[in-house]
C-alpha cells in the first residue's frame, strides 16, 4: 500500500521542515509549499490525501486557501495550523468547512492522529463516489446484494453458482440481513426467472388458515368454503416458493411440508386430487435449526431435505466497511422513489456509519437512510434501540478503523500496524478482541 499523501503549506521554513519531518517519520508522503497558490495545483477531486495549512500567510492566507480548496472539492479535508491569537479564526474556519485546527505549539502525535482520521475519511468519501458512479452500470447481482466485504463477495459467487442448479436452498441469517433478497436473486438468476416467485412467511400466517393458504382447498372442504381456492404452492408452479421463517412452522405443518418437498405434489384440503408441482423450494430462518431439532421442535428429515445447499448471510456488524456503501445505495433508492434529489451525505458521517453496530442489520440501515432522505438526520442506536453509549461508539470505531486499514493493505499486518500507529502485539490483541481475521482481508484483496 502506498503511503498516505499530505499537502503541507506554511511560509515559515523552520516550521514547514519540522512538520514535514514529523509526518514522514509517521509514514506519510509529504509535499510541502511555502505559498498556498502553488499547492492548489495538486488539489483535485481525485486527490486521496489531506491538506495542512497555516492560517497566517502572505498573499493567499489559510482562510482564502480553504475557500479555494472547497471550490475544487468541498469534501477534501483541510487541517489548519493556528497560533493562539488565531483560534477564533480557526473556529470560524470549522464552520466554513475546515476538517480540524491545531494550535501552536502542538505535539507531533496530535497532528499525526488528526491526519490519520482525515485520511480514513477521505478514502471513504472517494470510495462512495466511485460506488455512486458505478451504480448505473453495475452487475445486477452486485446492485441487489451490495457489499465488498469478503463474506459478501463469496456469497455472491455462491449465489451465481447455485442459482442455475435445481437444488433446494436454505438461507440462514439474522433478522434484517436480507435473506429474501438472496432468495429473489437465486430465482432471478435461475432458468425459472420468468415464472412466479411466491413468498410465504410462516411466522405470519394465522394457525387456523395456514394449510388452506399453502395447499388450497376444494369447495365445501370446511364450513364457509363456498368456492375452491388455489394455494401458494400452486401459484408458484414452474417457479420458486420461498418459505420464510421455516423455523416457525408447527410440527404438524412440517409433516405436510416434508411430503410436498419430497413428492413435489400436494392435495388441496377436501380433495383427493393430486396436484403435481414443478417448483424450487428456498427456505430461510434466523433460528438455529439443528438446535431446534435437538429440542424436538423441528424435524430432522425436513431440515436435510431443505438444506441441500446452505447460504449464510452475514450480519452488518461483521462487515462494517460495507455500511457507508449500503447507506448511499438506500439513500439513492429512497430519493428516486420519493422523486426527491438525493441529499449529500456529510463525509464525517461515513465513519459513524461504519462504527455503528446496526442491531437490526441492513433493514435498520435502510430505515435510517429513508429518514435521512426526509431530512431527519442520521441516528445511531445501541442495544435494544437505545442511543449508543460512548464506550459502544469507541469500540465500534476501533473495529471499523482496524478493518478499513486491513482492507486497504490487503491484509498486510506490517502496513496495518504502521498505518494505525500500533505495535504489532497491540494490533494482534485488538484483532482478536474484535474477531478480525487476516485471511478474510487476503481473500478480499484477491
Coordinates of C-alpha atoms in Angstrom, one line a residue:
X1 CA 0.0 0.0 0.0
X2 CA 1.4 3.4 -1.0
X3 CA 1.9 6.0 1.9
X4 CA -1.0 8.3 2.6
X5 CA -0.4 11.7 1.0
X6 CA -0.3 15.1 2.7
X7 CA 0.0 18.6 1.1
X8 CA 1.6 21.0 3.6
X9 CA 1.5 24.8 3.2
X10 CA 3.5 27.1 5.6
X11 CA 5.5 30.2 4.7
X12 CA 7.8 29.7 7.7
X13 CA 10.6 27.4 6.6
X14 CA 11.6 26.1 10.0
X15 CA 8.0 25.1 10.9
X16 CA 7.4 23.6 7.5
X17 CA 10.5 21.4 7.7
X18 CA 9.7 20.4 11.3
X19 CA 6.1 19.4 10.4
X20 CA 7.3 17.6 7.2
X21 CA 9.8 15.6 9.1
X22 CA 7.4 14.6 11.9
X23 CA 4.8 13.4 9.3
X24 CA 7.3 11.5 7.2
X25 CA 8.5 9.7 10.4
X26 CA 4.9 8.5 10.9
X27 CA 4.7 7.1 7.3
X28 CA 3.1 9.9 5.4
X29 CA 4.2 11.1 2.0
X30 CA 4.5 14.9 2.3
X31 CA 4.7 17.5 -0.5
X32 CA 5.3 21.0 1.0
X33 CA 4.9 24.5 -0.3
X34 CA 5.7 28.0 1.0
X35 CA 2.8 29.6 -0.9
X36 CA -0.8 28.4 -1.0
X37 CA -1.3 29.3 -4.7
X38 CA 1.2 26.6 -5.8
X39 CA -0.5 24.0 -3.6
X40 CA -3.8 24.5 -5.4
X41 CA -2.3 22.8 -8.5
X42 CA -2.3 19.4 -6.6
X43 CA -5.7 19.8 -5.0
X44 CA -8.3 17.9 -7.0
X45 CA -11.5 15.8 -6.6
X46 CA -9.4 12.7 -7.0
X47 CA -6.6 13.6 -4.6
X48 CA -6.6 10.8 -2.0
X49 CA -4.9 12.7 0.8
X50 CA -5.1 15.6 3.3
X51 CA -4.1 19.3 3.2
X52 CA -2.5 21.0 6.1
X53 CA -2.2 24.8 6.0
X54 CA -1.1 27.6 8.3
X55 CA -3.6 30.4 8.7
X56 CA -1.3 33.5 8.7
X57 CA 0.5 33.7 5.3
X58 CA 1.2 36.5 2.8
X59 CA -0.8 36.9 -0.3
X60 CA -3.3 34.0 0.0
X61 CA -3.9 33.2 3.7
X62 CA -5.2 30.0 5.1
X63 CA -8.9 31.0 5.1
X64 CA -8.7 32.1 1.5
X65 CA -6.9 28.9 0.7
X66 CA -9.6 26.9 2.4
X67 CA -12.2 28.6 0.4
X68 CA -10.4 27.9 -2.9
X69 CA -9.9 24.2 -2.0
X70 CA -13.6 23.9 -1.2
X71 CA -14.5 25.2 -4.6
X72 CA -12.4 22.4 -6.1
X73 CA -13.8 19.7 -3.7
X74 CA -15.8 20.6 -0.6
X75 CA -15.1 17.2 0.9
X76 CA -11.3 17.5 0.7
X77 CA -10.1 17.6 4.4
X78 CA -8.2 20.7 5.3
X79 CA -6.4 20.9 8.7
X80 CA -5.4 24.4 9.8
X81 CA -2.4 25.3 11.9
X82 CA -3.1 28.3 14.1
X83 CA -1.4 30.5 16.6
X84 CA -3.1 31.2 20.0
X85 CA -4.5 34.5 18.8
X86 CA -6.0 32.9 15.7
X87 CA -8.3 30.4 17.5
X88 CA -11.4 32.5 16.8
X89 CA -10.5 32.5 13.1
X90 CA -10.0 28.7 13.2
X91 CA -13.4 28.2 14.8
X92 CA -14.9 30.3 12.0
X93 CA -13.0 28.1 9.5
X94 CA -14.5 25.0 11.0
X95 CA -17.9 26.5 10.4
X96 CA -16.7 27.2 6.9
X97 CA -15.8 23.6 6.2
X98 CA -12.3 23.0 7.7
X99 CA -11.8 19.5 8.9
X100 CA -9.8 20.4 12.1
X101 CA -7.4 23.0 13.5
X102 CA -4.3 22.6 15.7
X103 CA -3.0 25.3 17.9
X104 CA 0.7 26.0 18.1
X105 CA 2.8 24.6 19.7
X106 CA 1.4 21.1 19.2
X107 CA 2.8 17.7 19.9
X108 CA 3.6 15.8 16.7
X109 CA 1.4 12.9 17.7
X110 CA -1.6 15.2 17.9
X111 CA -1.1 16.2 14.3
X112 CA -0.4 12.7 13.2
X113 CA -3.6 11.4 14.7
X114 CA -5.7 14.2 13.1
X115 CA -4.1 13.4 9.7
X116 CA -4.9 9.6 10.1
X117 CA -8.5 10.3 10.9
X118 CA -8.8 12.7 7.9
X119 CA -7.1 10.1 5.6
X120 CA -9.7 7.5 6.7
X121 CA -12.5 9.9 6.0
X122 CA -11.1 10.9 2.6
X123 CA -10.8 7.3 1.5
X124 CA -14.3 6.5 2.5
X125 CA -15.5 9.6 0.6
X126 CA -13.7 8.6 -2.6
X127 CA -14.9 5.0 -2.3
X128 CA -18.5 6.2 -2.0
X129 CA -18.1 8.5 -5.0
X130 CA -16.9 5.6 -7.1
X131 CA -19.8 3.5 -5.8
X132 CA -22.3 6.1 -6.9
X133 CA -20.8 6.4 -10.3
X134 CA -20.8 2.7 -10.9
X135 CA -24.4 2.1 -9.7
X136 CA -26.0 2.5 -13.1
X137 CA -23.6 0.1 -14.8
X138 CA -23.2 -2.4 -12.0
X139 CA -23.8 -6.1 -12.3
X140 CA -27.5 -6.6 -11.3
X141 CA -26.4 -9.0 -8.6
X142 CA -23.9 -6.5 -7.2
X143 CA -26.7 -4.0 -7.1
X144 CA -29.1 -6.4 -5.3
X145 CA -26.7 -7.9 -2.8
X146 CA -24.5 -4.9 -2.0
X147 CA -21.1 -5.2 -0.3
X148 CA -17.4 -5.5 -0.8
X149 CA -16.6 -7.4 2.4
X150 CA -15.0 -10.8 1.7
X151 CA -18.1 -12.6 3.1
X152 CA -20.4 -10.8 0.6
X153 CA -18.1 -11.4 -2.4
X154 CA -18.2 -15.1 -1.5
X155 CA -21.9 -15.0 -1.0
X156 CA -22.5 -13.5 -4.5
X157 CA -20.2 -16.1 -6.0
X158 CA -22.1 -18.9 -4.4
X159 CA -25.5 -17.4 -5.5
X160 CA -24.2 -17.4 -9.1
X161 CA -23.1 -21.0 -8.8
X162 CA -26.2 -22.3 -7.1
X163 CA -28.8 -20.3 -9.0
X164 CA -28.7 -22.4 -12.1
X165 CA -28.8 -25.7 -10.2
X166 CA -32.1 -27.4 -9.5
X167 CA -31.3 -28.0 -5.8
X168 CA -33.4 -26.5 -2.9
X169 CA -31.6 -23.9 -0.8
X170 CA -31.6 -23.0 2.9
X171 CA -30.7 -19.3 3.6
X172 CA -29.6 -18.5 7.2
X173 CA -29.1 -15.1 8.7
X174 CA -30.3 -12.7 11.5
X175 CA -33.4 -10.6 11.2
X176 CA -32.9 -7.8 8.7
X177 CA -29.8 -9.2 6.9
X178 CA -31.5 -9.6 3.5
X179 CA -32.4 -13.3 3.3
X180 CA -35.4 -12.6 1.0
X181 CA -33.1 -10.6 -1.3
X182 CA -30.8 -13.6 -1.6
X183 CA -33.8 -15.8 -2.4
X184 CA -35.0 -13.4 -5.0
X185 CA -31.5 -13.3 -6.6
X186 CA -31.4 -17.1 -6.7
X187 CA -34.8 -17.0 -8.6
X188 CA -33.8 -14.2 -10.9
X189 CA -30.6 -15.9 -12.0
X190 CA -32.2 -19.3 -12.5
X191 CA -33.9 -20.8 -15.5
X192 CA -37.2 -20.1 -13.7
X193 CA -36.7 -16.3 -13.8
X194 CA -39.8 -15.7 -15.9
X195 CA -42.0 -17.9 -13.7
X196 CA -43.7 -16.9 -10.4
X197 CA -41.7 -16.1 -7.2
X198 CA -44.0 -16.7 -4.3
X199 CA -43.2 -15.7 -0.7
X200 CA -44.8 -17.3 2.3
X201 CA -43.9 -16.0 5.8
X202 CA -44.7 -19.0 8.0
X203 CA -44.4 -16.9 11.2
X204 CA -47.2 -14.5 10.0
X205 CA -49.9 -16.9 8.8
X206 CA -52.8 -17.5 11.2
X207 CA -52.7 -21.1 12.5
X208 CA -56.3 -21.8 11.5
X209 CA -55.8 -20.9 7.9
X210 CA -52.2 -21.9 7.2
X211 CA -53.0 -25.1 5.4
X212 CA -55.6 -23.5 3.2
X213 CA -53.2 -20.7 2.4
X214 CA -50.4 -23.1 1.4
X215 CA -52.2 -26.0 -0.2
X216 CA -55.5 -24.5 -1.2
X217 CA -58.9 -26.1 -0.7
X218 CA -61.9 -27.6 -2.6
X219 CA -65.4 -26.2 -2.4
X220 CA -67.1 -27.4 0.8
X221 CA -63.8 -28.5 2.4
X222 CA -64.9 -26.7 5.6
X223 CA -67.8 -24.5 6.7
X224 CA -67.7 -21.3 4.8
X225 CA -65.6 -22.7 1.9
X226 CA -68.2 -21.9 -0.8
X227 CA -65.7 -21.9 -3.6
X228 CA -62.4 -23.7 -4.2
X229 CA -59.2 -21.9 -3.7
X230 CA -55.7 -22.2 -5.2
X231 CA -53.0 -22.2 -2.6
X232 CA -49.5 -20.6 -2.6
X233 CA -47.9 -23.9 -3.7
X234 CA -50.0 -24.0 -6.9
X235 CA -49.4 -20.3 -7.5
X236 CA -45.7 -21.0 -7.5
X237 CA -45.8 -23.8 -10.1
X238 CA -43.0 -23.6 -12.6
X239 CA -41.2 -21.0 -10.4
X240 CA -39.9 -20.6 -6.8
X241 CA -41.6 -20.9 -3.5
X242 CA -39.8 -19.0 -0.7
X243 CA -40.7 -20.4 2.7
X244 CA -39.6 -17.5 5.0
X245 CA -39.1 -18.2 8.7
X246 CA -39.3 -22.0 8.2
X247 CA -38.3 -22.4 11.9
X248 CA -41.7 -21.0 13.0
X249 CA -43.6 -23.8 11.3
X250 CA -45.5 -26.0 13.8
X251 CA -44.6 -29.8 13.8
X252 CA -48.0 -30.8 12.3
X253 CA -47.4 -28.5 9.3
X254 CA -43.8 -29.7 9.0
X255 CA -45.1 -33.2 8.2
X256 CA -47.1 -31.9 5.2
X257 CA -44.2 -29.6 4.1
X258 CA -41.9 -32.6 4.1
X259 CA -44.3 -34.6 1.9
X260 CA -44.7 -31.7 -0.5
X261 CA -40.9 -31.2 -0.8
X262 CA -40.3 -34.9 -1.2
X263 CA -43.1 -35.7 -3.7
X264 CA -43.3 -32.3 -5.5
X265 CA -47.0 -32.7 -5.2
X266 CA -49.9 -31.7 -2.9
X267 CA -53.5 -32.5 -2.2
X268 CA -55.8 -29.4 -1.5
X269 CA -57.9 -29.7 1.6
X270 CA -61.1 -31.6 1.0
X271 CA -59.8 -33.0 -2.3
X272 CA -58.4 -36.4 -3.3
X273 CA -56.9 -35.0 -6.5
X274 CA -53.1 -34.9 -6.5
X275 CA -51.6 -31.6 -7.9
X276 CA -48.1 -32.1 -9.4
X277 CA -45.7 -29.3 -8.6
X278 CA -42.7 -28.2 -10.7
X279 CA -41.0 -25.7 -8.5
X280 CA -38.0 -25.0 -6.4
X281 CA -38.1 -24.5 -2.7
X282 CA -36.0 -21.9 -0.9
X283 CA -36.4 -21.7 2.9
X284 CA -34.9 -19.1 5.3
X285 CA -34.6 -18.8 9.0
X286 CA -33.0 -16.8 11.8
X287 CA -33.2 -19.8 14.1
X288 CA -30.5 -22.5 14.6
X289 CA -32.5 -25.4 13.0
X290 CA -30.1 -28.0 14.3
X291 CA -30.7 -26.7 17.9
X292 CA -34.4 -26.9 17.2
X293 CA -34.0 -30.5 16.0
X294 CA -32.2 -31.3 19.2
X295 CA -35.0 -29.8 21.2
X296 CA -37.6 -31.7 19.3
X297 CA -39.2 -28.6 17.7
X298 CA -38.1 -29.2 14.1
X299 CA -38.0 -32.4 12.0
X300 CA -34.5 -33.5 11.1
X301 CA -35.8 -35.1 7.8
X302 CA -37.3 -31.8 6.7
X303 CA -34.0 -30.0 7.6
X304 CA -32.0 -32.4 5.5
X305 CA -34.4 -32.1 2.6
X306 CA -34.2 -28.3 2.6
X307 CA -30.5 -27.8 3.2
X308 CA -29.1 -29.4 0.0
X309 CA -27.3 -26.1 -0.2
X310 CA -27.0 -23.6 2.7
X311 CA -26.2 -19.9 2.2
X312 CA -25.2 -17.8 5.2
X313 CA -25.9 -14.0 5.1
X314 CA -23.5 -12.2 7.5
X315 CA -24.8 -9.6 9.9
X316 CA -23.8 -6.0 9.1
X317 CA -21.7 -5.7 12.3
X318 CA -19.3 -8.3 10.8
X319 CA -18.7 -6.1 7.7
X320 CA -18.6 -2.5 8.9
X321 CA -16.8 -1.4 5.8
X322 CA -20.0 -2.0 3.8
X323 CA -22.3 0.2 5.9
X324 CA -21.4 3.6 4.1
X325 CA -21.8 1.9 0.7
X326 CA -25.2 0.4 1.6
X327 CA -26.4 3.6 3.2
X328 CA -25.6 5.5 -0.1
X329 CA -27.4 2.8 -2.0
X330 CA -30.5 3.1 0.1
X331 CA -30.4 6.9 0.0
X332 CA -30.3 6.9 -3.8
X333 CA -33.2 4.4 -3.9
X334 CA -35.3 6.3 -1.5
X335 CA -34.7 9.6 -3.2
X336 CA -35.6 8.1 -6.6
X337 CA -38.8 6.5 -5.2
X338 CA -39.9 9.8 -3.5
X339 CA -38.9 11.9 -6.5
X340 CA -36.5 13.9 -4.4
X341 CA -33.0 15.0 -5.0
X342 CA -30.6 12.7 -3.1
X343 CA -29.1 14.7 -0.3
X344 CA -25.3 14.8 0.1
X345 CA -24.1 12.6 2.9
X346 CA -21.7 14.6 5.2
X347 CA -18.3 13.0 4.9
X348 CA -17.9 12.8 8.7
X349 CA -20.9 10.5 8.7
X350 CA -19.2 7.8 6.8
X351 CA -17.0 6.8 9.8
X352 CA -20.0 6.9 12.1
X353 CA -21.9 4.6 9.8
X354 CA -19.1 2.1 9.9
X355 CA -18.7 2.3 13.6
X356 CA -22.5 1.8 14.4
X357 CA -23.5 -1.7 15.4
X358 CA -26.8 -1.8 13.5
X359 CA -28.5 -4.4 15.6
X360 CA -31.4 -4.5 13.1
X361 CA -28.8 -5.1 10.3
X362 CA -29.5 -3.9 6.8
X363 CA -33.1 -3.3 7.5
X364 CA -32.2 -0.8 10.3
X365 CA -29.7 0.9 8.0
X366 CA -32.3 1.2 5.2
X367 CA -34.7 2.8 7.6
X368 CA -32.0 5.2 8.7
X369 CA -31.3 6.1 5.0
X370 CA -35.0 6.7 4.4
X371 CA -35.2 9.0 7.4
X372 CA -32.1 10.8 6.2
X373 CA -33.8 11.5 2.8
X374 CA -36.7 13.0 4.7
X375 CA -34.3 15.4 6.4
X376 CA -34.4 13.7 9.8
X377 CA -30.6 13.2 10.1
X378 CA -28.6 10.0 10.8
X379 CA -29.3 8.3 14.1
X380 CA -27.0 5.7 15.8
X381 CA -28.6 3.2 18.1
X382 CA -27.1 0.6 20.5
X383 CA -28.6 -2.4 22.2
X384 CA -32.5 -2.6 22.1
X385 CA -32.7 0.6 20.1
X386 CA -31.2 2.8 22.8
X387 CA -28.7 5.6 22.0
X388 CA -25.2 4.1 21.7
X389 CA -23.0 4.7 24.7
X390 CA -19.6 6.4 24.4
X391 CA -18.0 3.0 25.1
X392 CA -20.0 1.3 22.4
X393 CA -19.2 4.0 19.8
X394 CA -15.5 3.9 20.7
X395 CA -15.5 0.1 20.4
X396 CA -17.2 0.2 17.0
X397 CA -15.0 2.9 15.7
X398 CA -11.9 1.0 16.7
X399 CA -13.1 -2.1 15.0
X400 CA -14.1 -0.3 11.8
X401 CA -10.8 1.6 11.7
X402 CA -8.8 -1.6 12.0
X403 CA -11.0 -3.4 9.4
X404 CA -10.6 -0.4 7.0
X405 CA -6.8 -0.5 7.4
X406 CA -6.6 -4.2 6.9
X407 CA -8.8 -3.9 3.8
X408 CA -6.7 -1.1 2.4
X409 CA -3.4 -3.1 2.9
X410 CA -4.8 -6.3 1.6
X411 CA -4.2 -8.0 5.0
X412 CA -0.6 -6.8 5.3
X413 CA -0.1 -6.7 9.1
X414 CA 3.1 -4.7 9.0
X415 CA 1.5 -2.0 6.9
X416 CA -1.6 -2.0 9.0
X417 CA 0.1 -1.6 12.4
X418 CA 2.3 1.1 11.0
X419 CA -0.7 3.0 9.5
X420 CA -2.6 2.8 12.7
X421 CA 0.4 3.7 14.9
X422 CA 0.2 0.5 16.9
X423 CA 2.7 -2.1 17.9
X424 CA 2.4 -5.5 16.2
X425 CA 1.4 -7.1 19.5
X426 CA -1.3 -4.5 20.2
X427 CA -2.7 -5.0 16.7
X428 CA -2.9 -8.7 17.3
X429 CA -4.7 -8.2 20.6
X430 CA -7.2 -5.8 19.1
X431 CA -7.8 -8.1 16.1
X432 CA -8.5 -10.9 18.5
X433 CA -10.8 -8.7 20.6
X434 CA -12.9 -7.7 17.5
X435 CA -12.7 -11.1 15.9
X436 CA -11.0 -9.8 12.8
X437 CA -9.1 -12.4 10.8
X438 CA -6.3 -11.6 8.5
X439 CA -7.3 -14.2 5.9
X440 CA -10.7 -12.5 5.4
X441 CA -8.9 -9.5 4.1
X442 CA -6.4 -11.5 2.0
X443 CA -9.4 -13.0 0.2
X444 CA -10.9 -9.6 -0.3
X445 CA -7.7 -8.3 -1.9
X446 CA -7.6 -11.3 -4.3

